[in-house]
PDB file of C-alpha atoms in Angstrom:
ATOM      1  CA  MET A1405       0.220  -0.088   0.253  1.00  0.00           C
ATOM      2  CA  ASN A1406       1.505   3.596  -0.972  1.00  0.00           C
ATOM      3  CA  TYR A1407       0.420   5.547   2.812  1.00  0.00           C
ATOM      4  CA  GLY A1408       2.575   8.460   1.131  1.00  0.00           C
ATOM      5  CA  LYS A1409      -0.188   8.762  -1.271  1.00  0.00           C
ATOM      6  CA  SER A1410      -2.692   8.053   0.890  1.00  0.00           C
ATOM      7  CA  ILE A1411      -1.907  11.133   3.214  1.00  0.00           C
ATOM      8  CA  ASN A1412      -1.259  13.660   0.132  1.00  0.00           C
ATOM      9  CA  VAL A1413      -4.753  13.080  -0.894  1.00  0.00           C
ATOM     10  CA  MET A1414      -6.040  13.162   3.169  1.00  0.00           C
ATOM     11  CA  LYS A1415      -4.836  16.446   2.842  1.00  0.00           C
ATOM     12  CA  ASN A1416      -5.913  17.675  -0.087  1.00  0.00           C
ATOM     13  CA  VAL A1417      -9.684  16.727   1.116  1.00  0.00           C
ATOM     14  CA  PHE A1418      -9.028  18.856   4.044  1.00  0.00           C
ATOM     15  CA  TYR A1419      -6.973  21.964   2.143  1.00  0.00           C
ATOM     16  CA  TYR A1420      -9.971  22.403  -0.275  1.00  0.00           C
ATOM     17  CA  PRO A1421     -12.898  22.996   2.462  1.00  0.00           C
ATOM     18  CA  ILE A1422     -10.273  25.175   4.268  1.00  0.00           C
ATOM     19  CA  VAL A1423      -9.410  27.287   1.293  1.00  0.00           C
ATOM     20  CA  LEU A1424     -13.312  27.635   0.105  1.00  0.00           C
ATOM     21  CA  LEU A1425     -14.041  28.631   3.551  1.00  0.00           C
ATOM     22  CA  LEU A1426     -11.536  31.023   3.734  1.00  0.00           C
ATOM     23  CA  MET A1427     -12.435  32.823   0.287  1.00  0.00           C
ATOM     24  CA  ALA A1428     -16.059  33.071   1.647  1.00  0.00           C
ATOM     25  CA  SER A1429     -14.563  34.573   4.346  1.00  0.00           C
ATOM     26  CA  CYS A1430     -13.012  37.393   2.212  1.00  0.00           C
ATOM     27  CA  GLN A1431     -15.751  37.541   0.361  1.00  0.00           C
ATOM     28  CA  LEU A1432     -17.713  38.408   3.416  1.00  0.00           C
ATOM     29  CA  ALA A1433     -15.188  40.859   4.996  1.00  0.00           C
ATOM     30  CA  GLU A1434     -15.123  42.600   1.562  1.00  0.00           C
ATOM     31  CA  ASP A1435     -19.160  42.836   1.222  1.00  0.00           C
ATOM     32  CA  ARG A1436     -19.246  44.215   4.950  1.00  0.00           C
ATOM     33  CA  THR A1437     -16.276  47.049   3.846  1.00  0.00           C
ATOM     34  CA  ILE A1438     -18.076  50.516   3.971  1.00  0.00           C
ATOM     35  CA  ALA A1439     -16.066  52.783   1.311  1.00  0.00           C
ATOM     36  CA  PRO A1440     -16.752  56.520   2.556  1.00  0.00           C
ATOM     37  CA  LYS A1441     -17.175  57.953  -0.832  1.00  0.00           C
ATOM     38  CA  ASP A1442     -19.962  55.715  -1.579  1.00  0.00           C
ATOM     39  CA  ILE A1443     -21.728  58.196   0.509  1.00  0.00           C
ATOM     40  CA  TYR A1444     -21.279  61.423  -1.151  1.00  0.00           C
ATOM     41  CA  GLY A1445     -24.696  62.236  -3.181  1.00  0.00           C
ATOM     42  CA  TYR A1446     -28.285  62.937  -2.503  1.00  0.00           C
ATOM     43  CA  TRP A1447     -30.113  60.127  -0.476  1.00  0.00           C
ATOM     44  CA  GLN A1448     -34.228  59.603   0.049  1.00  0.00           C
ATOM     45  CA  VAL A1449     -35.590  57.422   2.695  1.00  0.00           C
ATOM     46  CA  GLU A1450     -37.734  54.153   0.952  1.00  0.00           C
ATOM     47  CA  GLY A1451     -41.300  53.206   1.376  1.00  0.00           C
ATOM     48  CA  GLU A1452     -43.832  55.937   3.097  1.00  0.00           C
ATOM     49  CA  VAL A1453     -42.531  59.318   4.356  1.00  0.00           C
ATOM     50  CA  ASN A1454     -44.322  60.213   7.481  1.00  0.00           C
ATOM     51  CA  LYS A1455     -43.812  62.803  10.354  1.00  0.00           C
ATOM     52  CA  GLU A1456     -42.580  59.545  12.532  1.00  0.00           C
ATOM     53  CA  LEU A1457     -39.467  59.002  10.414  1.00  0.00           C
ATOM     54  CA  PRO A1458     -36.566  60.598  12.152  1.00  0.00           C
ATOM     55  CA  TRP A1459     -34.776  61.441   8.755  1.00  0.00           C
ATOM     56  CA  SER A1460     -36.465  61.483   4.848  1.00  0.00           C
ATOM     57  CA  LYS A1461     -33.405  62.929   3.158  1.00  0.00           C
ATOM     58  CA  ILE A1462     -29.423  62.986   3.610  1.00  0.00           C
ATOM     59  CA  GLU A1463     -27.600  65.006   1.245  1.00  0.00           C
ATOM     60  CA  VAL A1464     -23.700  64.480   1.489  1.00  0.00           C
ATOM     61  CA  ILE A1465     -22.353  67.144  -0.968  1.00  0.00           C
ATOM     62  CA  ASN A1466     -18.937  67.129   0.160  1.00  0.00           C
ATOM     63  CA  ASP A1467     -16.730  67.094   3.382  1.00  0.00           C
ATOM     64  CA  SER A1468     -18.328  70.020   5.220  1.00  0.00           C
ATOM     65  CA  ASP A1469     -21.913  70.417   3.516  1.00  0.00           C
ATOM     66  CA  ILE A1470     -24.024  67.991   4.721  1.00  0.00           C
ATOM     67  CA  TRP A1471     -27.575  68.212   5.241  1.00  0.00           C
ATOM     68  CA  ILE A1472     -30.586  66.049   7.501  1.00  0.00           C
ATOM     69  CA  ASP A1473     -34.133  66.845   6.154  1.00  0.00           C
ATOM     70  CA  PRO A1474     -36.735  65.371   8.747  1.00  0.00           C
ATOM     71  CA  CYS A1475     -40.279  65.140   8.479  1.00  0.00           C
ATOM     72  CA  LEU A1476     -41.065  68.109  10.015  1.00  0.00           C
ATOM     73  CA  ASP A1477     -40.987  72.095   9.398  1.00  0.00           C
ATOM     74  CA  THR A1478     -36.787  71.684  10.169  1.00  0.00           C
ATOM     75  CA  ILE A1479     -33.815  70.964   8.356  1.00  0.00           C
ATOM     76  CA  TYR A1480     -29.845  70.185   9.935  1.00  0.00           C
ATOM     77  CA  HIS A1481     -26.383  71.362   8.537  1.00  0.00           C
ATOM     78  CA  TYR A1482     -23.250  69.444   9.261  1.00  0.00           C
ATOM     79  CA  ARG A1483     -20.253  70.778   8.481  1.00  0.00           C
ATOM     80  CA  HIS A1484     -18.140  67.918   8.856  1.00  0.00           C
ATOM     81  CA  PHE A1485     -18.620  63.711   8.595  1.00  0.00           C
ATOM     82  CA  ALA A1486     -16.587  60.471   9.039  1.00  0.00           C
ATOM     83  CA  ILE A1487     -16.683  57.523   8.708  1.00  0.00           C
ATOM     84  CA  THR A1488     -14.986  55.041  10.924  1.00  0.00           C
ATOM     85  CA  GLY A1489     -15.782  51.410  10.454  1.00  0.00           C
ATOM     86  CA  ASP A1490     -19.325  51.307  10.097  1.00  0.00           C
ATOM     87  CA  SER A1491     -20.044  54.656  12.333  1.00  0.00           C
ATOM     88  CA  LEU A1492     -21.273  57.379  10.910  1.00  0.00           C
ATOM     89  CA  ILE A1493     -20.228  60.565  12.900  1.00  0.00           C
ATOM     90  CA  LEU A1494     -21.710  63.703  11.579  1.00  0.00           C
ATOM     91  CA  THR A1495     -20.748  67.249  13.358  1.00  0.00           C
ATOM     92  CA  ASP A1496     -22.215  70.327  14.027  1.00  0.00           C
ATOM     93  CA  HIS A1497     -21.569  73.942  13.865  1.00  0.00           C
ATOM     94  CA  GLN A1498     -21.416  73.814  17.550  1.00  0.00           C
ATOM     95  CA  GLN A1499     -18.544  70.965  17.316  1.00  0.00           C
ATOM     96  CA  LYS A1500     -21.315  68.565  18.656  1.00  0.00           C
ATOM     97  CA  GLU A1501     -20.887  64.778  17.493  1.00  0.00           C
ATOM     98  CA  SER A1502     -23.843  62.601  16.522  1.00  0.00           C
ATOM     99  CA  LEU A1503     -23.322  58.944  15.929  1.00  0.00           C
ATOM    100  CA  TYR A1504     -24.859  56.260  13.806  1.00  0.00           C
ATOM    101  CA  LYS A1505     -24.434  53.024  12.767  1.00  0.00           C
ATOM    102  CA  ILE A1506     -24.344  52.516   9.077  1.00  0.00           C
ATOM    103  CA  ASP A1507     -25.756  48.638   8.815  1.00  0.00           C
ATOM    104  CA  HIS A1508     -25.216  48.770   4.688  1.00  0.00           C
ATOM    105  CA  LEU A1509     -23.627  51.339   2.239  1.00  0.00           C
ATOM    106  CA  LYS A1510     -22.849  49.543  -1.493  1.00  0.00           C
ATOM    107  CA  ASP A1511     -25.056  50.152  -4.788  1.00  0.00           C
ATOM    108  CA  SER A1512     -26.799  52.934  -4.249  1.00  0.00           C
ATOM    109  CA  VAL A1513     -28.260  51.391  -1.184  1.00  0.00           C
ATOM    110  CA  LEU A1514     -27.369  52.742   2.833  1.00  0.00           C
ATOM    111  CA  LEU A1515     -28.829  51.705   5.689  1.00  0.00           C
ATOM    112  CA  ILE A1516     -28.861  53.251   9.011  1.00  0.00           C
ATOM    113  CA  SER A1517     -29.488  52.542  12.395  1.00  0.00           C
ATOM    114  CA  ASP A1518     -29.389  53.309  15.855  1.00  0.00           C
ATOM    115  CA  PHE A1519     -31.633  56.097  16.039  1.00  0.00           C
ATOM    116  CA  LYS A1520     -32.653  57.313  19.242  1.00  0.00           C
ATOM    117  CA  THR A1521     -36.306  55.534  18.028  1.00  0.00           C
ATOM    118  CA  GLY A1522     -34.298  52.398  17.737  1.00  0.00           C
ATOM    119  CA  VAL A1523     -35.457  52.305  14.048  1.00  0.00           C
ATOM    120  CA  GLN A1524     -33.758  51.434  11.062  1.00  0.00           C
ATOM    121  CA  LEU A1525     -33.741  53.489   7.864  1.00  0.00           C
ATOM    122  CA  ARG A1526     -33.302  52.441   4.073  1.00  0.00           C
ATOM    123  CA  PHE A1527     -31.863  55.076   1.793  1.00  0.00           C
ATOM    124  CA  HIS A1528     -31.417  54.785  -2.013  1.00  0.00           C
ATOM    125  CA  LYS A1529     -29.665  57.525  -3.915  1.00  0.00           C
ATOM    126  CA  PHE A1530     -31.330  59.249  -6.327  1.00  0.00           C
ATOM    127  CA  VAL A1531     -28.623  61.695  -7.259  1.00  0.00           C
ATOM    128  CA  ASP A1532     -25.312  60.802  -7.619  1.00  0.00           C
ATOM    129  CA  LEU A1533     -22.201  63.809  -7.450  1.00  0.00           C
ATOM    130  CA  HIS A1534     -20.226  62.047 -10.328  1.00  0.00           C
ATOM    131  CA  ASP A1535     -23.301  62.474 -12.386  1.00  0.00           C
ATOM    132  CA  MET A1536     -24.594  66.291 -11.056  1.00  0.00           C
ATOM    133  CA  ASN A1537     -22.736  67.851 -14.510  1.00  0.00           C
ATOM    134  CA  ASN A1538     -24.662  65.774 -16.904  1.00  0.00           C
ATOM    135  CA  ARG A1539     -28.022  66.183 -15.208  1.00  0.00           C
ATOM    136  CA  LYS A1540     -30.256  69.355 -14.931  1.00  0.00           C
ATOM    137  CA  PRO A1541     -32.171  70.512 -11.554  1.00  0.00           C
ATOM    138  CA  MET A1542     -35.932  70.001 -11.605  1.00  0.00           C
ATOM    139  CA  VAL A1543     -38.343  72.710 -12.543  1.00  0.00           C
ATOM    140  CA  LEU A1544     -40.823  72.466  -9.839  1.00  0.00           C
ATOM    141  CA  SER A1545     -43.908  74.192  -9.037  1.00  0.00           C
ATOM    142  CA  ALA A1546     -46.250  75.289  -6.234  1.00  0.00           C
ATOM    143  CA  ASP A1547     -48.998  73.737  -8.536  1.00  0.00           C
ATOM    144  CA  ASP A1548     -47.662  70.369  -7.541  1.00  0.00           C
ATOM    145  CA  LEU A1549     -47.658  70.737  -3.594  1.00  0.00           C
ATOM    146  CA  SER A1550     -50.999  70.646  -1.626  1.00  0.00           C
ATOM    147  CA  PRO A1551     -52.213  73.374  -0.122  1.00  0.00           C
ATOM    148  CA  ASP A1552     -50.678  72.980   3.157  1.00  0.00           C
ATOM    149  CA  SER A1553     -47.584  72.246   2.221  1.00  0.00           C
ATOM    150  CA  LEU A1554     -47.333  75.821   0.525  1.00  0.00           C
ATOM    151  CA  ASP A1555     -45.798  77.547   3.996  1.00  0.00           C
ATOM    152  CA  VAL A1556     -42.010  76.770   4.315  1.00  0.00           C
ATOM    153  CA  ASN A1557     -40.530  78.131   8.468  1.00  0.00           C
ATOM    154  CA  VAL A1558     -37.104  78.645   7.303  1.00  0.00           C
ATOM    155  CA  LYS A1559     -34.739  77.426  10.338  1.00  0.00           C
ATOM    156  CA  SER A1560     -31.800  76.424   8.749  1.00  0.00           C
ATOM    157  CA  VAL A1561     -28.634  77.590  10.294  1.00  0.00           C
ATOM    158  CA  PHE A1562     -27.529  79.970   7.073  1.00  0.00           C
ATOM    159  CA  VAL A1563     -30.413  82.350   7.916  1.00  0.00           C
ATOM    160  CA  ASN A1564     -29.076  82.431  11.817  1.00  0.00           C
ATOM    161  CA  GLU A1565     -25.611  83.536  10.318  1.00  0.00           C
ATOM    162  CA  TYR A1566     -27.398  85.362   7.637  1.00  0.00           C
ATOM    163  CA  TYR A1567     -28.713  87.866  10.701  1.00  0.00           C
ATOM    164  CA  GLU A1568     -25.876  87.650  12.231  1.00  0.00           C
ATOM    165  CA  TYR A1569     -23.893  89.507   9.522  1.00  0.00           C
ATOM    166  CA  THR A1570     -26.372  92.103   9.426  1.00  0.00           C
ATOM    167  CA  LYS A1571     -26.301  92.424  13.588  1.00  0.00           C
ATOM    168  CA  LYS A1572     -30.188  91.533  13.637  1.00  0.00           C
ATOM    169  CA  GLU A1573     -31.829  89.923  15.900  1.00  0.00           C
ATOM    170  CA  LEU A1574     -33.400  86.611  14.410  1.00  0.00           C
ATOM    171  CA  HIS A1575     -36.448  85.242  15.609  1.00  0.00           C
ATOM    172  CA  ILE A1576     -37.682  81.626  15.204  1.00  0.00           C
ATOM    173  CA  LEU A1577     -41.211  81.719  14.265  1.00  0.00           C
ATOM    174  CA  THR A1578     -43.156  78.988  15.967  1.00  0.00           C
ATOM    175  CA  HIS A1579     -45.858  77.129  14.219  1.00  0.00           C
ATOM    176  CA  ASP A1580     -48.500  79.579  15.686  1.00  0.00           C
ATOM    177  CA  GLU A1581     -46.755  82.321  14.610  1.00  0.00           C
ATOM    178  CA  VAL A1582     -46.615  81.218  10.969  1.00  0.00           C
ATOM    179  CA  VAL A1583     -50.257  80.301  10.685  1.00  0.00           C
ATOM    180  CA  MET A1584     -50.519  84.252  12.016  1.00  0.00           C
ATOM    181  CA  ALA A1585     -48.480  85.647   9.349  1.00  0.00           C
ATOM    182  CA  ARG A1586     -50.246  83.285   6.510  1.00  0.00           C
ATOM    183  CA  ASN A1587     -53.476  84.399   7.826  1.00  0.00           C
ATOM    184  CA  ILE A1588     -52.574  88.116   7.516  1.00  0.00           C
ATOM    185  CA  LEU A1589     -51.034  87.773   4.447  1.00  0.00           C
ATOM    186  CA  GLU A1590     -53.753  85.768   2.832  1.00  0.00           C
ATOM    187  CA  SER A1591     -56.335  88.144   4.024  1.00  0.00           C
ATOM    188  CA  TYR A1592     -54.205  91.166   2.235  1.00  0.00           C
ATOM    189  CA  PHE A1593     -54.488  88.935  -0.987  1.00  0.00           C
ATOM    190  CA  ASP A1594     -58.226  88.363  -0.427  1.00  0.00           C
ATOM    191  CA  LYS A1595     -58.449  92.171  -0.058  1.00  0.00           C
ATOM    192  CA  LYS A1596     -56.187  93.106  -2.865  1.00  0.00           C
ATOM    193  CA  GLU A1597     -54.639  95.531  -0.781  1.00  0.00           C
ATOM    194  CA  TYR A1598     -51.276  95.552  -3.067  1.00  0.00           C
ATOM    195  CA  GLU A1599     -53.173  97.387  -5.964  1.00  0.00           C
ATOM    196  CA  LYS A1600     -52.348 100.343  -3.501  1.00  0.00           C
ATOM    197  CA  GLU A1601     -48.362  99.973  -4.170  1.00  0.00           C
ATOM    198  CA  LEU A1602     -48.521  98.035  -7.539  1.00  0.00           C
ATOM    199  CA  ARG A1603     -49.092  98.939 -11.301  1.00  0.00           C
ATOM    200  CA  GLU A1604     -51.896  96.759 -12.580  1.00  0.00           C
ATOM    201  CA  ARG A1605     -49.284  94.526 -15.081  1.00  0.00           C
ATOM    202  CA  ARG A1606     -47.564  93.929 -12.040  1.00  0.00           C
ATOM    203  CA  TYR A1607     -50.150  92.391  -9.360  1.00  0.00           C
ATOM    204  CA  PRO A1608     -49.906  89.118  -7.723  1.00  0.00           C
ATOM    205  CA  TYR A1609     -51.198  85.656  -8.869  1.00  0.00           C
ATOM    206  CA  PRO A1610     -53.718  84.161  -6.669  1.00  0.00           C
ATOM    207  CA  PHE A1611     -52.421  83.378  -2.994  1.00  0.00           C
ATOM    208  CA  ASN A1612     -52.755  79.786  -3.398  1.00  0.00           C
ATOM    209  CA  GLN A1613     -49.753  80.005  -6.821  1.00  0.00           C
ATOM    210  CA  TYR A1614     -47.572  80.938  -4.451  1.00  0.00           C
ATOM    211  CA  ILE A1615     -44.832  78.822  -2.211  1.00  0.00           C
ATOM    212  CA  ARG A1616     -44.169  81.026   0.753  1.00  0.00           C
ATOM    213  CA  GLN A1617     -40.784  81.003   2.785  1.00  0.00           C
ATOM    214  CA  TYR A1618     -41.219  82.718   6.178  1.00  0.00           C
ATOM    215  CA  ILE A1619     -38.050  84.223   8.707  1.00  0.00           C
ATOM    216  CA  ALA A1620     -37.716  87.046  11.347  1.00  0.00           C
ATOM    217  CA  ILE A1621     -36.316  89.232  13.091  1.00  0.00           C
ATOM    218  CA  VAL A1622     -37.467  91.322  16.191  1.00  0.00           C
ATOM    219  CA  GLU A1623     -36.909  95.194  15.497  1.00  0.00           C
ATOM    220  CA  ASN A1624     -37.762  97.855  18.283  1.00  0.00           C
ATOM    221  CA  GLY A1625     -39.528  95.023  20.178  1.00  0.00           C
ATOM    222  CA  ASP A1626     -41.857  93.860  16.993  1.00  0.00           C
ATOM    223  CA  ILE A1627     -41.676  90.913  15.284  1.00  0.00           C
ATOM    224  CA  ILE A1628     -40.695  91.378  11.813  1.00  0.00           C
ATOM    225  CA  VAL A1629     -41.732  88.236   8.971  1.00  0.00           C
ATOM    226  CA  LYS A1630     -39.990  88.469   5.562  1.00  0.00           C
ATOM    227  CA  VAL A1631     -42.378  86.529   3.293  1.00  0.00           C
ATOM    228  CA  ASN A1632     -40.624  85.121  -0.283  1.00  0.00           C
ATOM    229  CA  LEU A1633     -43.730  83.776  -2.265  1.00  0.00           C
ATOM    230  CA  ILE A1634     -42.261  82.344  -5.387  1.00  0.00           C
ATOM    231  CA  THR A1635     -44.322  80.618  -8.371  1.00  0.00           C
ATOM    232  CA  ASP A1636     -41.981  77.877  -8.817  1.00  0.00           C
ATOM    233  CA  TRP A1637     -37.965  77.177  -8.241  1.00  0.00           C
ATOM    234  CA  GLN A1638     -35.395  74.674  -9.580  1.00  0.00           C
ATOM    235  CA  SER A1639     -33.103  71.987  -7.708  1.00  0.00           C
ATOM    236  CA  PHE A1640     -31.862  68.487  -7.831  1.00  0.00           C
ATOM    237  CA  ASP A1641     -33.879  67.708  -4.466  1.00  0.00           C
ATOM    238  CA  GLY A1642     -37.654  69.421  -4.720  1.00  0.00           C
ATOM    239  CA  TYR A1643     -38.877  70.252  -1.662  1.00  0.00           C
ATOM    240  CA  THR A1644     -35.648  69.920   0.482  1.00  0.00           C
ATOM    241  CA  SER A1645     -34.339  73.081  -1.074  1.00  0.00           C
ATOM    242  CA  LEU A1646     -36.947  75.462  -0.191  1.00  0.00           C
ATOM    243  CA  LYS A1647     -35.935  74.433   4.038  1.00  0.00           C
ATOM    244  CA  MET A1648     -32.449  75.086   2.896  1.00  0.00           C
ATOM    245  CA  ASP A1649     -32.161  79.053   2.678  1.00  0.00           C
ATOM    246  CA  VAL A1650     -34.342  81.570   1.460  1.00  0.00           C
ATOM    247  CA  TYR A1651     -34.791  81.503  -2.527  1.00  0.00           C
ATOM    248  CA  GLU A1652     -34.453  84.834  -3.633  1.00  0.00           C
ATOM    249  CA  VAL A1653     -34.443  85.616  -7.930  1.00  0.00           C
ATOM    250  CA  ASP A1654     -33.974  89.024  -9.808  1.00  0.00           C
ATOM    251  CA  ASP A1655     -36.761  89.917 -12.068  1.00  0.00           C
ATOM    252  CA  GLY A1656     -39.213  87.357 -13.037  1.00  0.00           C
ATOM    253  CA  GLY A1657     -42.439  89.657 -12.428  1.00  0.00           C
ATOM    254  CA  PRO A1658     -45.304  88.442 -10.578  1.00  0.00           C
ATOM    255  CA  SER A1659     -43.947  85.134 -10.279  1.00  0.00           C
ATOM    256  CA  TYR A1660     -41.775  85.778  -7.083  1.00  0.00           C
ATOM    257  CA  ALA A1661     -42.440  88.672  -4.894  1.00  0.00           C
ATOM    258  CA  THR A1662     -41.598  89.826  -1.028  1.00  0.00           C
ATOM    259  CA  ALA A1663     -44.076  90.754   1.676  1.00  0.00           C
ATOM    260  CA  VAL A1664     -43.173  91.791   5.015  1.00  0.00           C
ATOM    261  CA  ILE A1665     -45.354  91.675   7.807  1.00  0.00           C
ATOM    262  CA  ASN A1666     -45.136  93.129  11.189  1.00  0.00           C
ATOM    263  CA  LEU A1667     -46.657  90.083  13.241  1.00  0.00           C
ATOM    264  CA  THR A1668     -47.175  92.086  16.680  1.00  0.00           C
ATOM    265  CA  LYS A1669     -49.222  95.040  14.891  1.00  0.00           C
ATOM    266  CA  GLY A1670     -50.624  92.380  12.697  1.00  0.00           C
ATOM    267  CA  LYS A1671     -50.130  93.725   9.529  1.00  0.00           C
ATOM    268  CA  VAL A1672     -48.646  93.868   5.949  1.00  0.00           C
ATOM    269  CA  VAL A1673     -45.960  96.561   6.008  1.00  0.00           C
ATOM    270  CA  TRP A1674     -44.406  96.014   3.026  1.00  0.00           C
ATOM    271  CA  PHE A1675     -45.246  94.244  -0.496  1.00  0.00           C
ATOM    272  CA  MET A1676     -43.714  94.256  -4.226  1.00  0.00           C
ATOM    273  CA  THR A1677     -43.521  91.986  -7.287  1.00  0.00           C
ATOM    274  CA  ASN A1678     -40.271  91.280  -8.730  1.00  0.00           C
ATOM    275  CA  GLY A1679     -39.419  93.722 -11.913  1.00  0.00           C
ATOM    276  CA  GLU A1680     -39.332  92.244 -15.375  1.00  0.00           C
ATOM    277  CA  ALA A1681     -35.792  92.378 -17.403  1.00  0.00           C
TER     278      ALA A1681
END
């Protein structure tokens, strides 16, 4: 009997399963490896969007420009992000860090968990930054939105920084204050009080043909609300862009307008539609 040959056969019997096991382990480790570059882009949560979800969109535009859009009337901006292992670390404007767990990041699919609610969210990438130069932004209209989505209380940190620069005292409007400002402005439209200030060819469109962005300051003890009215806008991310910053346009005629409301006194103190180039 050739014992040497038998020993070699036995070695091969054990060798091949071990190699296959190692190959499978390496493949599994590779599948679990998270490449930070894969997170750049615009992400939309999958499934039905409702106010119970902590996030509806994630936008990682570059290393210092990260946006988180919850389903409520606010938005969060972060100055820095890092991915260490399977952890996503977001740093805000006050250098406060928030930590989340990435369960999956590959093939335009992102799974994040460890929110305070304990919910795992699944996102798909709907805009890749590599395709930005080859894509045109969406043209969106107030007519595409339901009436209860036309009022946007802009709370972005960039509004804070703008008023810090101008030395004005920013006032974050409550929901009730936004409703109050909206009602004052709607009454102004219904009574056509703008006719006292405007020439006929630049009269505004009906009230609900506008999206209305609200920001406010305190001046001489009164709450002064600026309202930007826009019929349409362009963006890659739809409604989210309206929360980021005040959308201002030169010219455009009555498609764009600005109102200033003294909320304390309960009246519109200034109104103007844009000029026409």
